[in-house]
Amino acid sequence: MKLDSAEEESRGVPSPLAEGSPSTLELAFSKILHGLSRPESGQGNARTAVLQDLGALIEAAECDELCEGTRSGDSLRGMPEILGQVAKALEKLAAPPKEKAEGGDGHSEVAGKATEVGLLFLKLLGKVEAAKSSPACPAWKTGLRHLAGPAYVFATTHRLKQPWTSPRSQRVADEVLSLLLRVTECSSVAGFLCGENEDDRGRFAVVLGLLKPHLNKESWKNNPAVKHVFSWSLQQVTQPWLSQHLEKILPPSLLISDDYQTENKILGVQCLHHIVINVPAADLLQYNRAQVLYHALFNHLYMPEHHLIQAVLLCLLDLFPVLEKGLHWKGDAVRATTHCHDVLQLILTHMEPEHRLLLRRTYARNLPAFVRKLGILTVRHLKRLEPVIIGYLEVYDGPEEETRLKILETLKLVMQYAWPRIPCRVVVLLKALLKLICDVARDTSLTTEATKCTLLQEATDCLILLDHCSQGQVKGLLSKIVLSCEDHTVVNCIRRVQQSSAAVPCDDS
């Protein structure tokens, strides 16, 4: 009887005990997975041998064998699950090493590994694509579901120019991403992450799940690519899909922005800005999240880094309406603009003594937006604004003169919104504007004629507006200057002011 039973098994008749056992292909892939998991697999010949074996195994396997699994309860296990584990191991193998203080050692080796791993991803996705077009293999979606996340993380890590990439590794990673989008029938990365239709829930949650272990306080710097993958992926997801992931994306963004390195601070602030403009105000106000964001951003204003200041101010300007809405809901409409006042006060405090041109330019670039935001409430800051405006108009800012042009724009807005407070400052502002016009008229620097004309035009417009606010005082003060001034350019500007219409009330809206 035992002999008969053995003969039946040798003829290929499965016994009841053998029905749930792993197939030969599963065992082969499990062996490869074990080889990829060993520490020495990332080194030289051992890595090459394992990757070659995996490549040969993928090529020899049939499409349906790779995608089909065994039914266990309500889930489909077997090859798809093993393929997912292999894909994760491959992505980890190609990941760049931890950043070192002395430089980027091993980056060239990472690019080589990434190229080899990328070619294997292309083979795997190619098999899934072949299975997709084969009616004999309906389970291709299961295989793709396990492969898509790791393949995306790999492609995003290596497709852009970074210290750990090479032109070839970038090209291979780009091919992986293109093939992944084609197989998943997505027209863009945003469609891949968010879903192309109502039935497709997207894969952003899967990607966040893969990144989560590497985005905590202890581990996020072990892989320098993780922050870039997170940031780039986050910015592909917009309204209304982003709010459902808020609890998963806000902590890593705050963590990255709180780093001591300026480039990481900027990256984190850009993530926070994307969250602010793509998540509904109600969700940001829940659990006091908006206040947390505000305090995190406000603290960055003490850093004298112009790129960081620019990113923070842009984010704050979009956060103010959210904070104001929260105060209105609480019935505290009087204090709705408190946060904007605090930020403008700090900016003006930093502006007055600042001597670095890049920081001066950054502050001046954003000043008009704050005046527009506060409107007539800008009068609270006139004592600080006046010396800043006068001081910044005196200093040459380079050929483009961006700082002085933005300060002139700010002055025009201040006069429009706070015109009742301007008459007592007429003499001081008139002197500053006339000095600017004289400086520009005699300027022999590299400033272009077009820029000089723009400066003179803006300064003249400010004089006209100042005359309107002072009910004609400026014309009276300028009348004697025309008789003694010999500079043709200056005289032309003054005559334009004198020829302007009679004093009219300024817009107090």
Coordinates of C-alpha atoms in Angstrom, one line a residue:
M1 CA 0.0 0.0 0.0
K2 CA 2.8 2.4 0.8
L3 CA 4.4 1.7 -2.6
D4 CA 1.1 2.3 -4.4
S5 CA 0.8 5.7 -2.6
A6 CA 4.4 6.7 -3.5
E7 CA 3.7 5.8 -7.1
E8 CA 0.5 8.0 -7.2
E9 CA 2.5 10.9 -5.9
S10 CA 5.3 10.4 -8.4
R11 CA 2.7 10.5 -11.2
G12 CA 1.7 14.0 -10.1
V13 CA -1.5 13.2 -8.2
P14 CA -1.6 15.7 -5.3
S15 CA -2.4 14.4 -1.9
P16 CA -4.7 16.4 0.4
L17 CA -1.8 17.5 2.6
A18 CA 0.1 18.9 -0.3
E19 CA -2.6 21.2 -1.7
G20 CA -1.7 24.2 0.5
S21 CA 2.1 23.8 0.3
P22 CA 4.3 26.4 -1.5
S23 CA 5.0 25.9 -5.2
T24 CA 8.5 25.4 -6.5
L25 CA 8.5 29.0 -7.8
E26 CA 7.4 30.3 -4.4
L27 CA 10.3 28.5 -2.8
A28 CA 12.8 29.8 -5.3
F29 CA 11.6 33.4 -4.7
S30 CA 11.7 32.8 -1.0
K31 CA 15.3 31.8 -1.3
I32 CA 16.1 34.9 -3.3
L33 CA 14.3 37.0 -0.7
H34 CA 16.4 35.4 2.0
G35 CA 19.5 36.3 0.0
L36 CA 18.4 39.9 -0.4
S37 CA 17.7 40.2 3.3
R38 CA 21.3 39.3 4.3
P39 CA 23.6 42.2 5.1
E40 CA 26.3 40.9 2.8
S41 CA 23.9 40.9 -0.2
G42 CA 24.5 44.6 -0.7
Q43 CA 28.2 44.1 -1.3
G44 CA 30.0 43.4 -4.6
N45 CA 29.9 39.9 -6.0
A46 CA 27.3 38.6 -3.5
R47 CA 24.8 41.3 -4.6
T48 CA 25.5 40.7 -8.3
A49 CA 24.9 36.9 -7.9
V50 CA 21.6 37.4 -6.1
L51 CA 20.3 39.9 -8.6
Q52 CA 21.4 37.8 -11.6
D53 CA 19.6 34.8 -10.1
L54 CA 16.5 36.9 -9.5
G55 CA 16.6 38.3 -13.1
A56 CA 16.9 34.7 -14.5
L57 CA 14.1 33.5 -12.3
I58 CA 11.8 36.4 -13.5
E59 CA 12.5 35.7 -17.1
A60 CA 11.9 32.0 -16.8
A61 CA 8.6 32.4 -14.9
E62 CA 5.3 32.5 -16.7
C63 CA 3.1 35.5 -16.2
D64 CA 0.2 33.6 -14.6
E65 CA 2.6 31.9 -12.2
L66 CA 3.9 35.3 -10.9
C67 CA 0.4 36.8 -10.4
E68 CA -1.6 33.8 -9.1
G69 CA -1.7 33.0 -5.4
T70 CA -3.3 30.5 -3.1
R71 CA -6.6 31.3 -1.3
S72 CA -6.3 31.7 2.5
G73 CA -9.5 32.7 4.0
D74 CA -10.6 36.0 2.4
S75 CA -7.1 37.0 1.1
L76 CA -5.0 35.8 -1.8
R77 CA -1.6 34.8 -0.7
G78 CA 1.4 33.1 -2.3
M79 CA 3.3 34.6 -5.2
P80 CA 1.8 38.1 -5.1
E81 CA 2.7 38.5 -1.5
I82 CA 6.2 37.2 -2.0
L83 CA 6.7 39.5 -5.0
G84 CA 5.7 42.4 -2.8
Q85 CA 8.3 41.4 -0.2
V86 CA 11.0 41.0 -3.0
A87 CA 10.1 44.5 -4.4
K88 CA 10.5 46.0 -0.9
A89 CA 13.8 44.3 -0.5
L90 CA 15.0 45.6 -3.9
E91 CA 13.9 49.1 -3.0
K92 CA 15.8 48.9 0.3
L93 CA 18.9 47.5 -1.5
A94 CA 19.0 50.5 -3.8
A95 CA 18.4 53.1 -1.1
P96 CA 21.2 55.7 -0.5
P97 CA 23.2 55.3 2.7
K98 CA 23.0 57.6 5.7
E99 CA 24.4 61.1 5.2
K100 CA 27.9 61.5 6.6
A101 CA 29.6 64.7 7.7
E102 CA 32.7 64.1 5.7
G103 CA 30.8 63.8 2.4
G104 CA 28.8 61.4 0.2
D105 CA 30.9 58.2 0.3
G106 CA 29.3 55.3 -1.6
H107 CA 27.1 57.4 -3.8
S108 CA 28.6 56.0 -7.0
E109 CA 28.0 52.5 -5.8
V110 CA 24.4 53.4 -5.0
A111 CA 23.9 54.6 -8.6
G112 CA 25.2 51.2 -9.8
K113 CA 22.9 49.3 -7.5
A114 CA 20.0 51.4 -8.5
T115 CA 20.6 50.7 -12.2
E116 CA 20.6 46.9 -11.6
V117 CA 17.5 47.1 -9.3
G118 CA 15.7 49.3 -11.8
L119 CA 16.2 46.8 -14.6
L120 CA 14.7 44.1 -12.4
F121 CA 11.7 46.3 -11.7
L122 CA 11.3 46.7 -15.4
K123 CA 11.2 43.0 -15.8
L124 CA 8.7 42.5 -13.1
L125 CA 6.4 45.2 -14.4
G126 CA 6.8 43.8 -17.9
K127 CA 5.6 40.5 -16.7
V128 CA 2.6 42.1 -15.1
E129 CA 1.9 44.0 -18.3
A130 CA 2.0 40.8 -20.2
A131 CA -0.3 39.1 -17.7
K132 CA -2.7 42.1 -18.0
S133 CA -3.1 41.5 -21.8
S134 CA -3.5 37.7 -21.3
P135 CA -7.1 36.4 -20.7
A136 CA -5.6 33.4 -19.0
C137 CA -4.3 35.5 -16.1
P138 CA -7.1 37.4 -14.4
A139 CA -5.1 37.8 -11.1
W140 CA -2.6 40.5 -12.5
K141 CA -4.2 43.2 -10.4
T142 CA -3.2 41.3 -7.2
G143 CA 0.4 41.1 -8.3
L144 CA 0.4 44.8 -9.3
R145 CA -1.1 45.9 -6.0
H146 CA 1.9 44.4 -4.2
L147 CA 4.5 45.8 -6.7
A148 CA 3.2 49.3 -7.3
G149 CA 4.2 50.9 -3.9
P150 CA 7.9 49.8 -3.8
A151 CA 8.3 50.4 -7.5
Y152 CA 7.0 54.0 -7.1
V153 CA 9.3 54.7 -4.1
F154 CA 12.3 53.3 -6.0
A155 CA 11.5 55.4 -9.1
T156 CA 10.9 58.6 -7.1
T157 CA 14.1 58.1 -5.2
H158 CA 16.3 57.9 -8.2
R159 CA 14.6 59.7 -11.1
L160 CA 15.8 63.2 -10.2
K161 CA 19.4 64.5 -10.0
Q162 CA 20.7 63.8 -6.5
P163 CA 24.1 63.1 -5.0
W164 CA 23.4 59.3 -5.1
T165 CA 22.1 59.2 -8.8
S166 CA 23.9 59.0 -12.1
P167 CA 22.5 59.8 -15.6
R168 CA 22.0 56.1 -16.2
S169 CA 20.3 55.4 -12.9
Q170 CA 18.0 58.4 -13.5
R171 CA 17.1 57.1 -16.9
V172 CA 16.3 53.6 -15.7
A173 CA 14.2 55.0 -12.8
D174 CA 12.3 57.2 -15.2
E175 CA 11.5 54.2 -17.3
V176 CA 10.3 52.3 -14.2
L177 CA 7.9 55.2 -13.4
S178 CA 6.7 55.4 -17.0
L179 CA 6.0 51.7 -17.2
L180 CA 4.3 51.7 -13.8
L181 CA 1.9 54.5 -14.9
R182 CA 1.2 52.6 -18.1
V183 CA 0.5 49.3 -16.4
T184 CA -1.7 51.0 -13.8
E185 CA -3.5 52.9 -16.6
C186 CA -2.7 56.3 -14.9
S187 CA -2.1 59.4 -17.0
S188 CA 0.0 61.1 -14.3
V189 CA 1.7 60.6 -10.9
A190 CA -1.2 62.6 -9.3
G191 CA -3.6 60.1 -10.8
F192 CA -1.5 57.2 -9.6
L193 CA -1.5 58.6 -6.0
C194 CA -5.1 59.9 -5.9
G195 CA -7.0 57.6 -8.2
E196 CA -8.2 58.3 -11.8
N197 CA -11.9 57.6 -11.1
E198 CA -14.4 57.1 -8.3
D199 CA -13.6 53.3 -8.0
D200 CA -9.8 53.9 -7.8
R201 CA -8.8 55.0 -4.3
G202 CA -5.3 55.7 -5.3
R203 CA -2.0 54.6 -3.8
F204 CA -0.9 57.5 -1.7
A205 CA -1.9 55.7 1.5
V206 CA 0.3 52.7 0.4
V207 CA 3.2 55.0 -0.3
L208 CA 2.8 56.7 3.1
G209 CA 2.7 53.3 4.7
L210 CA 6.0 52.3 3.1
L211 CA 7.6 55.6 4.1
K212 CA 6.2 55.8 7.7
P213 CA 8.9 53.6 9.4
H214 CA 11.6 56.0 7.9
L215 CA 9.8 59.2 8.9
N216 CA 10.1 59.2 12.7
K217 CA 12.5 61.3 14.8
E218 CA 15.1 58.5 15.1
S219 CA 15.2 57.2 11.6
W220 CA 14.3 59.9 9.1
K221 CA 18.0 60.9 8.4
N222 CA 19.1 57.3 7.9
N223 CA 17.9 57.5 4.3
P224 CA 18.5 60.9 2.8
A225 CA 16.0 60.2 -0.1
V226 CA 13.0 59.6 2.2
K227 CA 12.4 63.4 2.8
H228 CA 12.5 64.0 -1.0
V229 CA 10.1 61.1 -1.8
F230 CA 7.7 62.3 0.9
S231 CA 7.8 65.9 -0.2
W232 CA 7.5 65.3 -3.9
S233 CA 4.7 62.8 -3.4
L234 CA 2.8 65.1 -1.0
Q235 CA 2.9 67.9 -3.5
Q236 CA 1.3 65.7 -6.2
V237 CA -1.8 65.3 -4.0
T238 CA -4.2 68.2 -3.8
Q239 CA -7.8 69.0 -2.8
P240 CA -10.0 67.1 -2.0
W241 CA -7.8 64.0 -1.6
L242 CA -5.2 65.4 0.9
S243 CA -7.4 66.0 3.9
Q244 CA -8.1 62.3 4.5
H245 CA -4.3 61.8 5.0
L246 CA -3.8 64.8 7.3
E247 CA -2.9 62.9 10.4
K248 CA -0.2 61.0 8.5
I249 CA 1.4 63.9 6.6
L250 CA 1.4 66.7 9.2
P251 CA 3.8 65.2 11.8
P252 CA 6.6 64.3 9.2
S253 CA 6.3 67.8 7.7
L254 CA 6.7 69.5 11.1
L255 CA 9.6 67.1 11.9
I256 CA 11.5 68.0 8.7
S257 CA 10.8 71.7 9.1
D258 CA 12.2 71.6 12.7
D259 CA 15.6 70.3 11.6
Y260 CA 18.8 72.4 12.2
Q261 CA 19.8 72.3 8.5
T262 CA 18.3 75.2 6.4
E263 CA 17.6 73.0 3.4
N264 CA 15.5 70.7 5.5
K265 CA 13.7 73.6 7.1
I266 CA 12.8 74.9 3.7
L267 CA 11.6 71.5 2.5
G268 CA 9.5 71.1 5.6
V269 CA 8.0 74.6 5.3
Q270 CA 7.1 73.9 1.6
C271 CA 5.3 70.7 2.7
L272 CA 3.4 72.7 5.4
H273 CA 2.5 75.4 2.8
H274 CA 1.1 72.7 0.5
I275 CA -1.0 71.3 3.4
V276 CA -2.3 74.8 4.3
I277 CA -3.6 75.5 0.8
N278 CA -5.0 72.1 0.1
V279 CA -6.7 71.1 3.4
P280 CA -10.0 72.8 4.4
A281 CA -9.8 75.3 7.2
A282 CA -12.2 73.3 9.4
D283 CA -9.7 70.4 9.4
L284 CA -6.7 72.6 10.1
L285 CA -8.6 74.3 13.0
Q286 CA -9.5 71.0 14.5
Y287 CA -7.3 69.9 17.5
N288 CA -5.6 73.4 17.3
R289 CA -3.5 72.3 14.3
A290 CA -3.5 75.8 12.8
Q291 CA -2.0 77.3 15.9
V292 CA 0.7 74.6 16.0
L293 CA 1.5 75.4 12.4
Y294 CA 1.6 79.2 13.1
H295 CA 4.0 78.8 16.1
A296 CA 6.3 76.5 14.1
L297 CA 6.4 78.9 11.2
F298 CA 6.8 82.0 13.4
N299 CA 9.9 80.7 15.1
H300 CA 11.6 80.3 11.7
L301 CA 11.4 84.1 11.2
Y302 CA 14.3 84.5 13.6
M303 CA 16.6 82.6 11.2
P304 CA 18.6 85.0 9.0
E305 CA 18.3 82.8 5.9
H306 CA 16.6 84.6 2.9
H307 CA 15.3 81.4 1.2
L308 CA 13.7 80.2 4.5
I309 CA 12.2 83.6 5.3
Q310 CA 10.6 83.7 1.8
A311 CA 9.1 80.2 2.2
V312 CA 7.8 81.0 5.7
L313 CA 6.2 84.4 4.8
L314 CA 4.4 82.9 1.8
C315 CA 3.0 80.1 4.0
L316 CA 2.0 82.5 6.7
L317 CA 0.1 84.7 4.3
D318 CA -2.0 81.7 3.3
L319 CA -2.4 80.6 6.9
F320 CA -3.8 83.9 8.2
P321 CA -7.3 83.5 6.7
V322 CA -7.5 80.1 8.4
L323 CA -6.6 81.6 11.8
E324 CA -8.9 84.5 11.3
K325 CA -11.8 82.1 10.5
G326 CA -11.2 80.3 13.7
L327 CA -11.3 83.6 15.7
H328 CA -14.5 84.6 13.9
W329 CA -16.1 81.3 14.8
K330 CA -15.2 81.9 18.4
G331 CA -16.9 85.4 18.3
D332 CA -13.5 87.2 18.6
A333 CA -13.6 89.1 15.3
V334 CA -11.9 92.1 16.9
R335 CA -8.6 90.1 17.3
A336 CA -8.9 88.4 14.0
T337 CA -5.8 90.0 12.5
T338 CA -3.7 89.5 15.7
H339 CA -1.3 87.0 14.0
C340 CA -0.7 89.2 11.0
H341 CA 0.1 92.2 13.3
D342 CA 2.6 90.1 15.3
V343 CA 4.4 88.9 12.1
L344 CA 4.5 92.3 10.5
Q345 CA 5.9 93.8 13.8
L346 CA 8.7 91.2 13.9
I347 CA 9.4 91.7 10.2
L348 CA 9.8 95.5 10.6
T349 CA 11.9 95.0 13.7
H350 CA 14.3 92.8 11.6
M351 CA 14.2 95.1 8.6
E352 CA 15.4 98.3 10.1
P353 CA 18.9 97.2 11.1
E354 CA 19.3 94.6 8.4
H355 CA 22.3 95.2 6.1
R356 CA 22.4 92.0 4.0
L357 CA 21.0 92.7 0.6
L358 CA 19.4 89.3 0.0
L359 CA 17.5 89.5 3.3
R360 CA 16.5 93.1 2.7
R361 CA 15.2 92.1 -0.7
T362 CA 13.2 89.2 0.7
Y363 CA 11.6 91.3 3.4
A364 CA 10.7 94.1 0.9
R365 CA 9.3 91.6 -1.6
N366 CA 6.7 90.5 0.9
L367 CA 5.9 93.8 2.6
P368 CA 3.2 94.9 0.2
A369 CA 1.2 91.7 0.8
F370 CA 1.1 92.4 4.5
V371 CA -0.1 96.0 4.0
R372 CA -2.8 94.8 1.7
K373 CA -3.8 92.2 4.2
L374 CA -4.1 94.7 7.1
G375 CA -5.6 97.5 5.0
I376 CA -6.4 100.5 7.2
L377 CA -5.1 98.7 10.3
T378 CA -1.6 99.3 8.9
V379 CA -1.8 102.6 10.9
R380 CA -0.7 100.6 14.0
H381 CA 2.7 100.1 12.4
L382 CA 3.3 103.6 10.8
K383 CA 6.0 104.4 13.4
R384 CA 8.0 101.4 12.4
L385 CA 7.2 101.6 8.7
E386 CA 8.3 105.2 8.3
P387 CA 12.0 104.6 9.1
V388 CA 12.1 101.4 7.2
I389 CA 10.6 103.0 4.0
I390 CA 13.0 106.0 4.2
G391 CA 16.1 103.8 5.0
Y392 CA 15.4 101.3 2.2
L393 CA 14.8 104.0 -0.4
E394 CA 18.3 105.4 0.3
V395 CA 20.2 102.2 -0.5
Y396 CA 21.1 101.0 -4.0
D397 CA 19.9 97.4 -4.5
G398 CA 21.7 96.2 -7.6
P399 CA 20.8 96.5 -11.3
E400 CA 17.2 95.2 -10.9
E401 CA 16.4 97.5 -7.9
E402 CA 13.8 95.1 -6.6
T403 CA 14.0 96.3 -3.1
R404 CA 13.4 100.0 -3.8
L405 CA 10.6 99.2 -6.3
K406 CA 8.8 97.0 -3.6
I407 CA 9.3 99.7 -1.0
L408 CA 7.7 102.3 -3.4
E409 CA 4.8 99.9 -3.9
T410 CA 4.4 99.6 -0.1
L411 CA 4.5 103.4 0.3
K412 CA 1.7 103.8 -2.3
L413 CA -0.4 101.2 -0.4
V414 CA 0.2 102.8 2.9
M415 CA -0.8 106.2 1.6
Q416 CA -4.0 104.7 0.1
Y417 CA -5.0 102.9 3.2
A418 CA -3.8 105.3 5.9
W419 CA -4.1 108.6 4.2
P420 CA -5.4 110.6 7.3
R421 CA -2.1 109.9 9.0
I422 CA 0.0 111.0 6.0
P423 CA -0.1 114.9 6.2
C424 CA 2.0 115.0 9.3
R425 CA 4.7 113.0 7.5
V426 CA 4.7 115.0 4.2
V427 CA 8.1 116.7 4.7
V428 CA 9.9 113.5 5.6
L429 CA 8.5 111.5 2.8
L430 CA 8.9 114.3 0.3
K431 CA 12.6 114.5 1.1
A432 CA 13.1 110.8 0.8
L433 CA 11.3 110.6 -2.6
L434 CA 13.2 113.6 -4.0
K435 CA 16.5 112.2 -2.9
L436 CA 15.6 108.9 -4.6
I437 CA 14.8 110.7 -7.9
C438 CA 18.1 112.7 -7.7
D439 CA 20.0 109.5 -7.1
V440 CA 18.4 107.6 -10.0
A441 CA 18.9 110.6 -12.3
R442 CA 22.6 110.7 -11.6
D443 CA 23.1 106.9 -11.4
T444 CA 26.0 105.7 -13.6
S445 CA 25.9 102.0 -12.4
L446 CA 24.8 98.9 -14.3
T447 CA 21.1 99.6 -13.8
T448 CA 19.3 99.5 -17.1
E449 CA 17.5 102.5 -18.5
A450 CA 14.2 100.6 -18.3
T451 CA 14.7 100.0 -14.6
K452 CA 15.6 103.6 -14.0
C453 CA 12.4 104.8 -15.9
T454 CA 10.3 102.4 -13.7
L455 CA 11.8 103.8 -10.5
L456 CA 11.3 107.4 -11.6
Q457 CA 7.7 106.6 -12.7
E458 CA 6.9 104.9 -9.3
A459 CA 8.5 107.7 -7.3
T460 CA 6.6 110.3 -9.3
D461 CA 3.4 108.4 -8.7
C462 CA 4.1 108.4 -4.9
L463 CA 4.7 112.2 -5.0
I464 CA 1.3 112.7 -6.8
L465 CA -0.4 110.5 -4.2
L466 CA 1.4 112.3 -1.4
D467 CA 0.2 115.6 -2.8
H468 CA -3.4 114.3 -2.8
C469 CA -3.2 113.1 0.8
S470 CA -1.8 116.5 1.9
Q471 CA -4.4 118.5 -0.1
G472 CA -1.8 120.2 -2.4
Q473 CA 1.0 120.8 0.1
V474 CA 3.5 119.0 -2.1
K475 CA 2.9 121.2 -5.1
G476 CA 3.5 124.3 -3.0
L477 CA 6.8 122.9 -1.6
L478 CA 8.0 121.8 -5.1
S479 CA 7.2 125.2 -6.8
K480 CA 10.5 126.8 -5.6
I481 CA 12.6 123.7 -6.4
V482 CA 11.8 123.9 -10.1
L483 CA 13.4 127.3 -10.3
S484 CA 16.7 126.3 -8.9
C485 CA 17.1 122.7 -10.2
E486 CA 19.2 122.2 -13.3
D487 CA 18.7 118.4 -13.7
H488 CA 16.4 117.8 -16.6
T489 CA 15.2 114.4 -15.4
V490 CA 14.3 115.7 -11.9
V491 CA 12.5 118.8 -13.3
N492 CA 10.4 116.5 -15.6
C493 CA 9.3 114.5 -12.6
I494 CA 8.4 117.6 -10.6
R495 CA 6.4 119.1 -13.5
R496 CA 4.4 115.9 -13.8
V497 CA 3.4 116.3 -10.1
Q498 CA 2.5 119.9 -10.7
Q499 CA 0.5 119.0 -13.8
S500 CA -1.5 116.3 -12.0
S501 CA -5.2 116.9 -11.2
A502 CA -6.2 118.9 -8.2
A503 CA -6.2 117.3 -4.8
V504 CA -8.8 114.6 -4.5
P505 CA -9.8 112.5 -1.5
C506 CA -7.8 109.3 -1.3
D507 CA -9.5 105.9 -1.4
D508 CA -10.1 104.9 2.2
S509 CA -11.5 101.5 1.4

